[in-house]
C-alpha cells in the first residue's frame, strides 16, 4: 500500500502532527526515527541536516587562505552532511527512498528557511541516477493547535506554488555563502599579510548591520558638547502655581539640529531675561484642543522584539525563542517569524472566537485581568472589519502574531510577559482611540514668552486594556481665569550641555535593520521599507548574536558597543572602497529582490549573477590594493612612548611612536602591532598595556593555524634592538618564579576552598587558581587550574563548588582546539590523575533501548587544559 511521508522541521512538531492526525487517519506506531500508520509516515529533521558547499575542485582549505585561490564562484553547489546530524539525515534519506512512499509533504516551518531545510534534504536523498518522481505538497501552518494542523492538511499547497519561495531560499543560502566565504577569506588574507592569522569575518547582512552601529559610535566619539541655557519660571495664579518654559516664537528650524526654540546659547542673555521677568506680571492666553491616540498595529516579529527589548530588556534572540515556545510548545500564539502586522479579511470570526476564549477561560495569574477587556470588546461590538487590522493586501505568507484559540495553562514568568504583550495588543487594536484634552498656555512677560503644556485623559479607549483610567489621571495644569494676570514668582536658569546621539540598543538596532539603516518610528514608513530591510524578521536576532559572538560588538546593559575589531573592519572596507558591504540600503536592496523572487517577479539567474559580480569586485579591490596603509580616522594615545616619552599614534596595522612633536621627525622606532595573535587591541587596553608594561590574561587570541588561546601580554625591553617589544606570556616566567621565588601574600584574599591534593587553601594567583603551597619559596604541592579554559572563563564560585563537591555546574562555552566548536562540560577533580578534567553529560539512551538494571553509563572524561 502506498504511503505519504511527512517531514517536519523538529521532532516535537512531528509528534504534534501525529496527535492531530490520529483522530482522522488512525493510530500511529512509534519507531526509532518515525511514526507510521496505513496512510502516513511522519518523521522530522532537527533543523538543518545538510549545508551547501563548493564542488571539491573549487574548495578552499584553511591553510590556503590567500588571494591566489580567490574568488571562489562555483558553477553549482554540492551538499555536505552536517556531522552531528548525519544519523538523522541517513534515516530520512531511507524513508524518502522507500518504495512504498509515493508522495512527500513538506511540513517544515512555514517560511523561507523551512523551505530550504526540506529542499536540501530531498536533494541529498535523490539518487544520482535519476529523479525521485514523488509528488511534493506543502503543509503551511500559522498555528500549532490540533484543529489548525488538521485544517492545514485540507489546504495543502502544490509544489509549483512553492517553487518561487524555494528559489529565494536557495539564492539566500548561496549568496550568503559566496559573500561570506570570499569576503571573509579576502579580508583575512589582507589582514594576515604580515604574518599570523587575523580572522576577519564579513557577511551579506552582518557587515552592513555592523556599519550602522559603527557609524553611530563615530558620531558619539566626534560629538563636541556645547553649553546652552534654559529658563523655567514659576507663575502665581489665583488657583495655585504652574511652571512655564521660555521659548523664542520667531525661531525656525535650520541645519543645526542642536538649536531649538527653548535654548539660549550664552549665559548673559539667559541671566538678563531672568532678571527682566522676575516679579513681573504675565498676560495669559491658552488654547485647548481635543486629541486622540490609537493603539499601534498588531505585532510582527521585529516590532515584538523591539518592544520586548525596550520594556523588559529581552534580547531579540530571547524574544524569538520565547515566542517560538509559545507557538510550538504551548500552542497559544500563531506563527512568530512573520513580517506582517495584519490579518486576512476572512479572519473576523476567528478574532471574535479568540476574544471569547480570552473572556471565558480562567487565565492564570496576572493574565486574568485581561478577561474583562475581551468581554468588553465582544459586548460593545468592537471586533469588526477594519483595514487597520484585516487587509489581504498586507498579509504575506504569514499574518500578524495573535493569540490562538488555545488558553495558556502553565507559562513561565517570561513566557507570560510576552503572551501578555501580544494579548493586550490584540485587544487594544479593536478598542476606540483614547481621547485627551491638550492645553497649550502662553504666559507673556513684556516681550518674553513662556510655554506650559497640559494633557488630561478624557476617555481611556484602548488605554483601558493597558490599565489606564480617567480616575488615574490628575489634572496637571492649574486653571487661570479669563483676563487674569499672573505674577512671575521665581525664575530658574539651567546651564546644560548638548548630548551625543544615544548608542544603539537591540530595540533601536532592529528598527534600523528594518529600515535598511534608517531609524524608523513611523508605522506607514516602516511598512513601505519593510521589504528593503537588512535581513528578515526571522534572521535579525541571529545576525545581532553573530556580531557579538565574533567580538565585533559588546552588549553592555542594553547598549550595543562596537569593538576595535569592528572599527578596523570598517576602516578596511572603506579604504578598499567595497561599498556593497558597508552601505545598508544597498544590501537591503538584495533582500527586496529576494522578496520579489518569492513572488515570482525576479529570476534566480539574474539575482545570482549580481551576487557573483559583487563578490568578484570585492575580492579584486582587496587583491589589487597596493598601498602600505589604509586611510582612516585614527587615534592618538594619551600614554607616552615607553622608550622616549613621545606621542604614540595609531595607523591601520600598528601603534607607533611619532616622537616628542608627534610629526615623526624624532621618532625612536618603538611600535607594536594592533592585532597580536589575531586579536584587536581596544584603545583602553593598549593605554593600560603601555602604562603597566603588561596586561591579561586576555581571551580571543588565535594561533597561526587559527586555534583560539588565552594569554597575558608583556612589554619587554630587548637589548639587541635597544627598544621595547611585545611578547606573549604563557605563564612560563611565573612558573619559574613559583618554584623558589618570593613569598606570595594571600592575606587579602578569602580562600576558595581546600586543595584536593594537600588540604591547603586555594586562591586566585595570576592566570590561575592555585594551592597556596604550590607557589612561593617552598613548593610542596602542584595543584592549579586556569581562570580561562578553552575560552570559557571560570568564575571563583565554580572553583569553590569544584573544591567542595568535586564538580562544577555544567558550562556551555568551551571551544574545542581541534574542531573550534563550542561544547558543554563539567569540570571535575580526578583523584587518580590528580588534576582537573572535563566530564561530559552521559548520552541519553536511544528510544526503546533497555539499560542494564544495576549499571549506569559513566560520564565521559577528558583532561581540562587552559
mmCIF file of C-alpha atoms in Angstrom, residues 181-546:
data_model
loop_
_atom_site.group_PDB
_atom_site.id
_atom_site.type_symbol
_atom_site.label_atom_id
_atom_site.label_comp_id
_atom_site.label_asym_id
_atom_site.label_seq_id
_atom_site.Cartn_x
_atom_site.Cartn_y
_atom_site.Cartn_z
ATOM 1 C CA UNK A 181 33.453 32.791 2.041
ATOM 2 C CA UNK A 182 35.027 35.173 -0.452
ATOM 3 C CA UNK A 183 34.729 38.275 1.714
ATOM 4 C CA UNK A 184 35.988 36.591 4.868
ATOM 5 C CA UNK A 185 38.912 34.926 3.124
ATOM 6 C CA UNK A 186 39.869 38.047 1.175
ATOM 7 C CA UNK A 187 39.811 40.291 4.238
ATOM 8 C CA UNK A 188 41.554 37.640 6.373
ATOM 9 C CA UNK A 189 44.251 37.266 3.687
ATOM 10 C CA UNK A 190 44.679 41.057 3.570
ATOM 11 C CA UNK A 191 44.952 41.359 7.352
ATOM 12 C CA UNK A 192 47.287 38.366 7.645
ATOM 13 C CA UNK A 193 49.822 39.529 5.009
ATOM 14 C CA UNK A 194 52.382 40.421 7.676
ATOM 15 C CA UNK A 195 52.115 37.025 9.363
ATOM 16 C CA UNK A 196 49.785 35.450 11.865
ATOM 17 C CA UNK A 197 46.133 34.658 11.269
ATOM 18 C CA UNK A 198 43.671 37.501 11.802
ATOM 19 C CA UNK A 199 40.237 36.030 11.117
ATOM 20 C CA UNK A 200 38.116 38.837 9.632
ATOM 21 C CA UNK A 201 34.569 37.635 9.025
ATOM 22 C CA UNK A 202 32.197 39.515 6.741
ATOM 23 C CA UNK A 203 28.651 38.762 5.649
ATOM 24 C CA UNK A 204 25.938 39.981 3.291
ATOM 25 C CA UNK A 205 23.705 41.137 6.185
ATOM 26 C CA UNK A 206 26.079 41.062 9.158
ATOM 27 C CA UNK A 207 28.577 43.626 7.845
ATOM 28 C CA UNK A 208 26.167 46.423 6.808
ATOM 29 C CA UNK A 209 24.405 45.957 10.152
ATOM 30 C CA UNK A 210 27.756 46.449 11.873
ATOM 31 C CA UNK A 211 28.346 49.516 9.695
ATOM 32 C CA UNK A 212 25.177 51.098 11.152
ATOM 33 C CA UNK A 213 26.461 50.585 14.715
ATOM 34 C CA UNK A 214 29.995 51.814 13.938
ATOM 35 C CA UNK A 215 28.725 54.974 12.234
ATOM 36 C CA UNK A 216 26.646 55.815 15.315
ATOM 37 C CA UNK A 217 29.661 55.244 17.597
ATOM 38 C CA UNK A 218 31.784 57.504 15.367
ATOM 39 C CA UNK A 219 29.212 60.289 15.787
ATOM 40 C CA UNK A 220 29.286 59.767 19.559
ATOM 41 C CA UNK A 221 33.098 59.942 19.651
ATOM 42 C CA UNK A 222 33.249 63.037 17.461
ATOM 43 C CA UNK A 223 30.496 64.888 19.283
ATOM 44 C CA UNK A 224 31.644 68.100 20.947
ATOM 45 C CA UNK A 225 29.337 69.199 23.753
ATOM 46 C CA UNK A 226 28.085 72.783 23.572
ATOM 47 C CA UNK A 227 26.874 74.807 26.521
ATOM 48 C CA UNK A 228 23.332 76.139 26.410
ATOM 49 C CA UNK A 229 20.821 77.551 28.894
ATOM 50 C CA UNK A 230 17.119 77.028 29.587
ATOM 51 C CA UNK A 231 14.791 79.273 31.601
ATOM 52 C CA UNK A 232 11.912 77.968 33.687
ATOM 53 C CA UNK A 233 9.626 80.387 35.516
ATOM 54 C CA UNK A 234 7.030 79.698 38.228
ATOM 55 C CA UNK A 235 3.842 81.763 37.861
ATOM 56 C CA UNK A 236 1.437 82.547 40.709
ATOM 57 C CA UNK A 237 -2.249 82.308 39.714
ATOM 58 C CA UNK A 238 -5.336 82.549 41.914
ATOM 59 C CA UNK A 239 -5.760 78.730 41.798
ATOM 60 C CA UNK A 240 -2.102 77.940 42.516
ATOM 61 C CA UNK A 241 1.299 77.806 40.786
ATOM 62 C CA UNK A 242 2.332 76.462 37.400
ATOM 63 C CA UNK A 243 5.643 76.332 35.525
ATOM 64 C CA UNK A 244 6.435 77.778 32.110
ATOM 65 C CA UNK A 245 9.476 77.316 29.878
ATOM 66 C CA UNK A 246 10.973 80.234 27.916
ATOM 67 C CA UNK A 247 10.926 79.967 24.133
ATOM 68 C CA UNK A 248 11.556 82.157 21.106
ATOM 69 C CA UNK A 249 8.338 82.307 18.994
ATOM 70 C CA UNK A 250 10.315 83.587 15.980
ATOM 71 C CA UNK A 251 12.707 80.582 15.902
ATOM 72 C CA UNK A 252 12.742 78.400 12.788
ATOM 73 C CA UNK A 253 14.401 75.036 12.162
ATOM 74 C CA UNK A 254 17.721 75.027 10.351
ATOM 75 C CA UNK A 255 20.609 72.680 9.577
ATOM 76 C CA UNK A 256 21.923 72.864 13.146
ATOM 77 C CA UNK A 257 19.912 70.070 14.782
ATOM 78 C CA UNK A 258 21.044 71.094 18.278
ATOM 79 C CA UNK A 259 19.399 74.520 18.016
ATOM 80 C CA UNK A 260 15.861 74.647 19.385
ATOM 81 C CA UNK A 261 13.293 77.311 20.249
ATOM 82 C CA UNK A 262 13.783 76.851 24.002
ATOM 83 C CA UNK A 263 17.610 77.009 24.073
ATOM 84 C CA UNK A 264 19.833 80.054 24.603
ATOM 85 C CA UNK A 265 23.500 79.951 23.679
ATOM 86 C CA UNK A 266 25.106 82.356 26.166
ATOM 87 C CA UNK A 267 24.669 82.780 29.901
ATOM 88 C CA UNK A 268 24.443 86.578 29.801
ATOM 89 C CA UNK A 269 21.263 86.520 27.682
ATOM 90 C CA UNK A 270 19.658 83.945 29.963
ATOM 91 C CA UNK A 271 20.517 85.869 33.139
ATOM 92 C CA UNK A 272 19.303 89.150 31.595
ATOM 93 C CA UNK A 273 15.893 87.656 30.731
ATOM 94 C CA UNK A 274 15.596 86.067 34.196
ATOM 95 C CA UNK A 275 16.310 89.434 35.810
ATOM 96 C CA UNK A 276 13.895 91.250 33.483
ATOM 97 C CA UNK A 277 10.890 88.996 34.197
ATOM 98 C CA UNK A 278 11.290 88.236 37.909
ATOM 99 C CA UNK A 279 8.351 89.629 39.919
ATOM 100 C CA UNK A 280 6.660 90.988 36.783
ATOM 101 C CA UNK A 281 3.051 90.324 35.773
ATOM 102 C CA UNK A 282 2.289 87.984 32.865
ATOM 103 C CA UNK A 283 -0.623 88.026 30.436
ATOM 104 C CA UNK A 284 -2.009 84.539 29.820
ATOM 105 C CA UNK A 285 -3.529 83.090 26.659
ATOM 106 C CA UNK A 286 -4.362 79.447 26.193
ATOM 107 C CA UNK A 287 -5.832 77.088 23.662
ATOM 108 C CA UNK A 288 -7.395 73.709 24.457
ATOM 109 C CA UNK A 289 -7.927 71.125 21.737
ATOM 110 C CA UNK A 290 -9.242 67.568 21.823
ATOM 111 C CA UNK A 291 -6.669 64.992 20.771
ATOM 112 C CA UNK A 292 -6.824 61.245 20.131
ATOM 113 C CA UNK A 293 -4.270 58.441 20.012
ATOM 114 C CA UNK A 294 -4.907 54.990 18.563
ATOM 115 C CA UNK A 295 -3.358 51.694 19.560
ATOM 116 C CA UNK A 296 -0.402 50.578 17.420
ATOM 117 C CA UNK A 297 -0.921 47.812 14.873
ATOM 118 C CA UNK A 298 -0.695 44.108 15.643
ATOM 119 C CA UNK A 299 2.773 42.686 16.199
ATOM 120 C CA UNK A 300 5.106 41.308 13.594
ATOM 121 C CA UNK A 301 8.278 39.671 14.925
ATOM 122 C CA UNK A 302 10.552 42.707 14.637
ATOM 123 C CA UNK A 303 8.078 45.025 16.408
ATOM 124 C CA UNK A 304 7.571 42.425 19.156
ATOM 125 C CA UNK A 305 11.359 42.096 19.590
ATOM 126 C CA UNK A 306 11.822 45.870 19.708
ATOM 127 C CA UNK A 307 9.141 46.437 22.330
ATOM 128 C CA UNK A 308 10.182 43.446 24.456
ATOM 129 C CA UNK A 309 13.733 44.825 24.469
ATOM 130 C CA UNK A 310 12.534 48.313 25.462
ATOM 131 C CA UNK A 311 10.131 47.059 28.162
ATOM 132 C CA UNK A 312 11.897 44.038 29.614
ATOM 133 C CA UNK A 313 15.447 44.166 28.252
ATOM 134 C CA UNK A 314 14.935 40.871 26.352
ATOM 135 C CA UNK A 315 17.451 40.319 23.555
ATOM 136 C CA UNK A 316 15.999 39.736 20.087
ATOM 137 C CA UNK A 317 17.164 36.125 20.340
ATOM 138 C CA UNK A 318 15.405 35.655 23.700
ATOM 139 C CA UNK A 319 12.141 37.136 22.405
ATOM 140 C CA UNK A 320 12.213 34.872 19.347
ATOM 141 C CA UNK A 321 12.867 31.751 21.439
ATOM 142 C CA UNK A 322 10.039 32.646 23.875
ATOM 143 C CA UNK A 323 7.625 33.363 21.002
ATOM 144 C CA UNK A 324 8.646 30.104 19.317
ATOM 145 C CA UNK A 325 7.929 28.185 22.562
ATOM 146 C CA UNK A 326 4.519 29.890 22.897
ATOM 147 C CA UNK A 327 3.763 28.838 19.301
ATOM 148 C CA UNK A 328 5.282 25.368 19.206
ATOM 149 C CA UNK A 329 5.187 24.057 22.783
ATOM 150 C CA UNK A 330 2.202 25.838 24.357
ATOM 151 C CA UNK A 331 0.329 26.458 21.070
ATOM 152 C CA UNK A 332 -1.079 29.740 22.410
ATOM 153 C CA UNK A 333 0.412 32.085 19.758
ATOM 154 C CA UNK A 334 0.313 31.998 15.973
ATOM 155 C CA UNK A 335 3.486 31.609 13.858
ATOM 156 C CA UNK A 336 6.002 34.180 15.169
ATOM 157 C CA UNK A 337 8.513 34.533 12.295
ATOM 158 C CA UNK A 338 6.262 36.931 10.387
ATOM 159 C CA UNK A 339 6.783 40.311 8.752
ATOM 160 C CA UNK A 340 3.061 41.180 8.577
ATOM 161 C CA UNK A 341 1.045 43.248 11.076
ATOM 162 C CA UNK A 342 -2.356 42.416 9.561
ATOM 163 C CA UNK A 343 -4.905 39.596 9.496
ATOM 164 C CA UNK A 344 -6.718 38.113 6.477
ATOM 165 C CA UNK A 345 -10.072 39.731 5.717
ATOM 166 C CA UNK A 346 -11.939 36.466 6.407
ATOM 167 C CA UNK A 347 -10.464 36.271 9.916
ATOM 168 C CA UNK A 348 -13.045 38.455 11.704
ATOM 169 C CA UNK A 349 -14.916 35.402 13.051
ATOM 170 C CA UNK A 350 -11.643 33.855 14.294
ATOM 171 C CA UNK A 351 -10.769 37.135 16.055
ATOM 172 C CA UNK A 352 -14.170 37.089 17.797
ATOM 173 C CA UNK A 353 -13.685 33.444 18.834
ATOM 174 C CA UNK A 354 -10.240 34.327 20.204
ATOM 175 C CA UNK A 355 -11.756 37.163 22.252
ATOM 176 C CA UNK A 356 -14.430 34.715 23.546
ATOM 177 C CA UNK A 357 -11.704 32.350 24.700
ATOM 178 C CA UNK A 358 -9.915 35.216 26.487
ATOM 179 C CA UNK A 359 -13.184 36.373 28.073
ATOM 180 C CA UNK A 360 -14.362 32.981 29.303
ATOM 181 C CA UNK A 361 -11.234 30.950 30.083
ATOM 182 C CA UNK A 362 -9.689 31.041 33.542
ATOM 183 C CA UNK A 363 -6.389 32.692 32.563
ATOM 184 C CA UNK A 364 -3.511 32.172 35.024
ATOM 185 C CA UNK A 365 -2.065 34.876 37.286
ATOM 186 C CA UNK A 366 -1.868 38.479 36.058
ATOM 187 C CA UNK A 367 -3.362 37.433 32.689
ATOM 188 C CA UNK A 368 -6.771 37.067 34.369
ATOM 189 C CA UNK A 369 -7.202 40.864 34.346
ATOM 190 C CA UNK A 370 -7.402 40.765 30.522
ATOM 191 C CA UNK A 371 -10.637 38.742 30.515
ATOM 192 C CA UNK A 372 -12.852 41.757 31.277
ATOM 193 C CA UNK A 373 -11.373 43.702 28.349
ATOM 194 C CA UNK A 374 -12.038 40.784 25.986
ATOM 195 C CA UNK A 375 -15.626 40.682 27.305
ATOM 196 C CA UNK A 376 -15.974 44.453 26.735
ATOM 197 C CA UNK A 377 -14.712 44.133 23.153
ATOM 198 C CA UNK A 378 -17.369 41.478 22.443
ATOM 199 C CA UNK A 379 -20.208 43.265 24.270
ATOM 200 C CA UNK A 380 -19.546 46.640 22.576
ATOM 201 C CA UNK A 381 -19.054 45.099 19.132
ATOM 202 C CA UNK A 382 -15.508 46.471 18.773
ATOM 203 C CA UNK A 383 -14.289 43.495 16.680
ATOM 204 C CA UNK A 384 -15.426 44.324 13.167
ATOM 205 C CA UNK A 385 -13.881 44.546 9.678
ATOM 206 C CA UNK A 386 -11.356 47.397 9.539
ATOM 207 C CA UNK A 387 -8.409 47.950 7.208
ATOM 208 C CA UNK A 388 -6.226 48.743 10.216
ATOM 209 C CA UNK A 389 -6.444 45.043 11.174
ATOM 210 C CA UNK A 390 -7.917 42.996 8.286
ATOM 211 C CA UNK A 391 -6.226 43.601 4.911
ATOM 212 C CA UNK A 392 -5.364 40.815 2.466
ATOM 213 C CA UNK A 393 -3.032 43.100 0.518
ATOM 214 C CA UNK A 394 -0.791 43.443 3.576
ATOM 215 C CA UNK A 395 -0.680 39.768 4.563
ATOM 216 C CA UNK A 396 2.343 37.918 3.198
ATOM 217 C CA UNK A 397 2.707 34.154 3.625
ATOM 218 C CA UNK A 398 2.064 34.794 7.307
ATOM 219 C CA UNK A 399 -0.199 37.118 9.210
ATOM 220 C CA UNK A 400 0.372 39.083 12.426
ATOM 221 C CA UNK A 401 1.210 37.418 15.748
ATOM 222 C CA UNK A 402 -2.018 36.947 17.744
ATOM 223 C CA UNK A 403 -3.274 34.549 20.451
ATOM 224 C CA UNK A 404 -4.690 31.220 19.257
ATOM 225 C CA UNK A 405 -7.953 29.679 20.447
ATOM 226 C CA UNK A 406 -5.985 27.622 22.980
ATOM 227 C CA UNK A 407 -5.849 29.048 26.504
ATOM 228 C CA UNK A 408 -2.477 29.111 28.268
ATOM 229 C CA UNK A 409 -2.125 26.720 31.197
ATOM 230 C CA UNK A 410 1.381 26.770 32.652
ATOM 231 C CA UNK A 411 3.611 29.548 31.338
ATOM 232 C CA UNK A 412 6.894 30.646 32.890
ATOM 233 C CA UNK A 413 7.161 34.232 34.089
ATOM 234 C CA UNK A 414 8.888 35.463 30.930
ATOM 235 C CA UNK A 415 6.540 33.488 28.658
ATOM 236 C CA UNK A 416 3.582 35.088 30.454
ATOM 237 C CA UNK A 417 5.109 38.568 29.956
ATOM 238 C CA UNK A 418 5.378 38.083 26.200
ATOM 239 C CA UNK A 419 1.935 36.464 25.919
ATOM 240 C CA UNK A 420 0.500 39.399 27.903
ATOM 241 C CA UNK A 421 2.072 41.855 25.411
ATOM 242 C CA UNK A 422 0.532 40.050 22.432
ATOM 243 C CA UNK A 423 -2.934 39.720 24.041
ATOM 244 C CA UNK A 424 -3.027 43.403 25.047
ATOM 245 C CA UNK A 425 -2.084 44.484 21.516
ATOM 246 C CA UNK A 426 -4.632 42.063 20.010
ATOM 247 C CA UNK A 427 -7.450 43.515 22.158
ATOM 248 C CA UNK A 428 -6.245 47.131 22.113
ATOM 249 C CA UNK A 429 -6.186 47.326 18.323
ATOM 250 C CA UNK A 430 -10.005 46.889 18.241
ATOM 251 C CA UNK A 431 -10.780 49.375 21.024
ATOM 252 C CA UNK A 432 -11.663 53.021 20.200
ATOM 253 C CA UNK A 433 -8.950 55.715 20.340
ATOM 254 C CA UNK A 434 -8.004 57.272 23.673
ATOM 255 C CA UNK A 435 -9.292 60.854 23.965
ATOM 256 C CA UNK A 436 -7.342 63.687 25.601
ATOM 257 C CA UNK A 437 -7.766 67.395 26.135
ATOM 258 C CA UNK A 438 -4.461 69.062 25.282
ATOM 259 C CA UNK A 439 -3.928 72.616 26.560
ATOM 260 C CA UNK A 440 -1.168 74.963 25.397
ATOM 261 C CA UNK A 441 -0.746 78.030 27.658
ATOM 262 C CA UNK A 442 1.460 81.015 26.786
ATOM 263 C CA UNK A 443 2.467 83.374 29.629
ATOM 264 C CA UNK A 444 3.864 86.614 28.189
ATOM 265 C CA UNK A 445 6.028 88.876 30.396
ATOM 266 C CA UNK A 446 6.761 92.054 28.433
ATOM 267 C CA UNK A 447 8.283 90.633 25.219
ATOM 268 C CA UNK A 448 9.276 87.292 26.689
ATOM 269 C CA UNK A 449 7.197 84.128 26.126
ATOM 270 C CA UNK A 450 6.880 81.080 28.381
ATOM 271 C CA UNK A 451 5.026 77.911 27.340
ATOM 272 C CA UNK A 452 3.148 75.419 29.530
ATOM 273 C CA UNK A 453 1.541 72.221 28.226
ATOM 274 C CA UNK A 454 -1.189 70.197 29.900
ATOM 275 C CA UNK A 455 -2.759 66.885 28.849
ATOM 276 C CA UNK A 456 -5.831 65.322 30.513
ATOM 277 C CA UNK A 457 -7.228 61.862 29.690
ATOM 278 C CA UNK A 458 -10.945 62.244 28.898
ATOM 279 C CA UNK A 459 -11.805 58.728 27.636
ATOM 280 C CA UNK A 460 -9.289 55.893 28.047
ATOM 281 C CA UNK A 461 -10.386 53.904 24.969
ATOM 282 C CA UNK A 462 -7.678 51.338 24.128
ATOM 283 C CA UNK A 463 -5.536 52.531 27.065
ATOM 284 C CA UNK A 464 -8.016 50.748 29.370
ATOM 285 C CA UNK A 465 -6.520 47.451 28.173
ATOM 286 C CA UNK A 466 -3.170 48.716 29.484
ATOM 287 C CA UNK A 467 -4.663 49.634 32.882
ATOM 288 C CA UNK A 468 -5.239 53.377 32.318
ATOM 289 C CA UNK A 469 -8.398 55.074 33.540
ATOM 290 C CA UNK A 470 -9.672 58.667 33.805
ATOM 291 C CA UNK A 471 -9.613 58.391 37.598
ATOM 292 C CA UNK A 472 -5.870 57.642 37.493
ATOM 293 C CA UNK A 473 -5.143 60.935 35.797
ATOM 294 C CA UNK A 474 -4.797 64.111 37.819
ATOM 295 C CA UNK A 475 -5.431 67.383 36.008
ATOM 296 C CA UNK A 476 -1.831 68.546 35.705
ATOM 297 C CA UNK A 477 -2.452 72.225 34.955
ATOM 298 C CA UNK A 478 -3.982 74.687 37.427
ATOM 299 C CA UNK A 479 -6.731 76.808 35.827
ATOM 300 C CA UNK A 480 -6.326 80.501 35.020
ATOM 301 C CA UNK A 481 -9.446 82.646 34.722
ATOM 302 C CA UNK A 482 -10.122 84.651 31.572
ATOM 303 C CA UNK A 483 -8.341 88.011 31.800
ATOM 304 C CA UNK A 484 -6.467 87.002 34.959
ATOM 305 C CA UNK A 485 -2.961 88.460 35.306
ATOM 306 C CA UNK A 486 -0.453 86.118 36.953
ATOM 307 C CA UNK A 487 2.846 87.030 38.608
ATOM 308 C CA UNK A 488 6.330 85.692 37.824
ATOM 309 C CA UNK A 489 7.181 84.370 41.273
ATOM 310 C CA UNK A 490 10.611 82.789 40.517
ATOM 311 C CA UNK A 491 12.929 82.106 37.575
ATOM 312 C CA UNK A 492 15.448 79.278 37.341
ATOM 313 C CA UNK A 493 18.348 79.483 34.848
ATOM 314 C CA UNK A 494 19.590 75.968 33.976
ATOM 315 C CA UNK A 495 23.059 75.501 32.497
ATOM 316 C CA UNK A 496 23.056 72.389 30.276
ATOM 317 C CA UNK A 497 25.156 70.711 27.584
ATOM 318 C CA UNK A 498 24.208 69.096 24.298
ATOM 319 C CA UNK A 499 24.495 65.317 24.276
ATOM 320 C CA UNK A 500 25.766 62.931 21.614
ATOM 321 C CA UNK A 501 23.277 60.588 19.946
ATOM 322 C CA UNK A 502 22.350 57.534 22.015
ATOM 323 C CA UNK A 503 24.063 54.212 21.407
ATOM 324 C CA UNK A 504 22.011 51.518 19.741
ATOM 325 C CA UNK A 505 20.037 49.102 21.862
ATOM 326 C CA UNK A 506 18.654 45.930 20.304
ATOM 327 C CA UNK A 507 15.286 47.709 20.014
ATOM 328 C CA UNK A 508 16.699 50.645 18.035
ATOM 329 C CA UNK A 509 19.074 48.444 16.003
ATOM 330 C CA UNK A 510 16.181 46.182 14.972
ATOM 331 C CA UNK A 511 14.347 49.310 13.834
ATOM 332 C CA UNK A 512 17.413 50.458 11.877
ATOM 333 C CA UNK A 513 17.774 46.997 10.286
ATOM 334 C CA UNK A 514 14.102 47.074 9.340
ATOM 335 C CA UNK A 515 14.637 50.421 7.610
ATOM 336 C CA UNK A 516 17.949 49.426 5.954
ATOM 337 C CA UNK A 517 19.999 51.633 8.239
ATOM 338 C CA UNK A 518 17.380 54.301 8.929
ATOM 339 C CA UNK A 519 15.720 54.509 12.334
ATOM 340 C CA UNK A 520 12.007 54.268 11.600
ATOM 341 C CA UNK A 521 9.341 55.168 14.139
ATOM 342 C CA UNK A 522 6.527 55.998 11.716
ATOM 343 C CA UNK A 523 4.318 52.933 11.104
ATOM 344 C CA UNK A 524 3.445 53.787 7.489
ATOM 345 C CA UNK A 525 7.054 54.485 6.513
ATOM 346 C CA UNK A 526 8.167 51.280 8.269
ATOM 347 C CA UNK A 527 5.622 49.354 6.207
ATOM 348 C CA UNK A 528 6.904 50.900 2.974
ATOM 349 C CA UNK A 529 10.518 49.977 3.869
ATOM 350 C CA UNK A 530 9.728 46.517 5.237
ATOM 351 C CA UNK A 531 10.851 44.588 2.157
ATOM 352 C CA UNK A 532 14.114 46.546 1.870
ATOM 353 C CA UNK A 533 15.348 45.858 5.368
ATOM 354 C CA UNK A 534 18.581 44.195 6.430
ATOM 355 C CA UNK A 535 17.779 40.507 6.773
ATOM 356 C CA UNK A 536 14.298 39.246 7.615
ATOM 357 C CA UNK A 537 12.365 39.229 10.903
ATOM 358 C CA UNK A 538 13.415 35.595 11.337
ATOM 359 C CA UNK A 539 17.164 36.259 10.864
ATOM 360 C CA UNK A 540 17.794 39.631 12.535
ATOM 361 C CA UNK A 541 18.224 38.182 16.039
ATOM 362 C CA UNK A 542 20.808 35.680 14.743
ATOM 363 C CA UNK A 543 22.663 38.480 12.925
ATOM 364 C CA UNK A 544 22.987 40.521 16.132
ATOM 365 C CA UNK A 545 24.087 37.457 18.129
ATOM 366 C CA UNK A 546 26.615 36.592 15.399
#
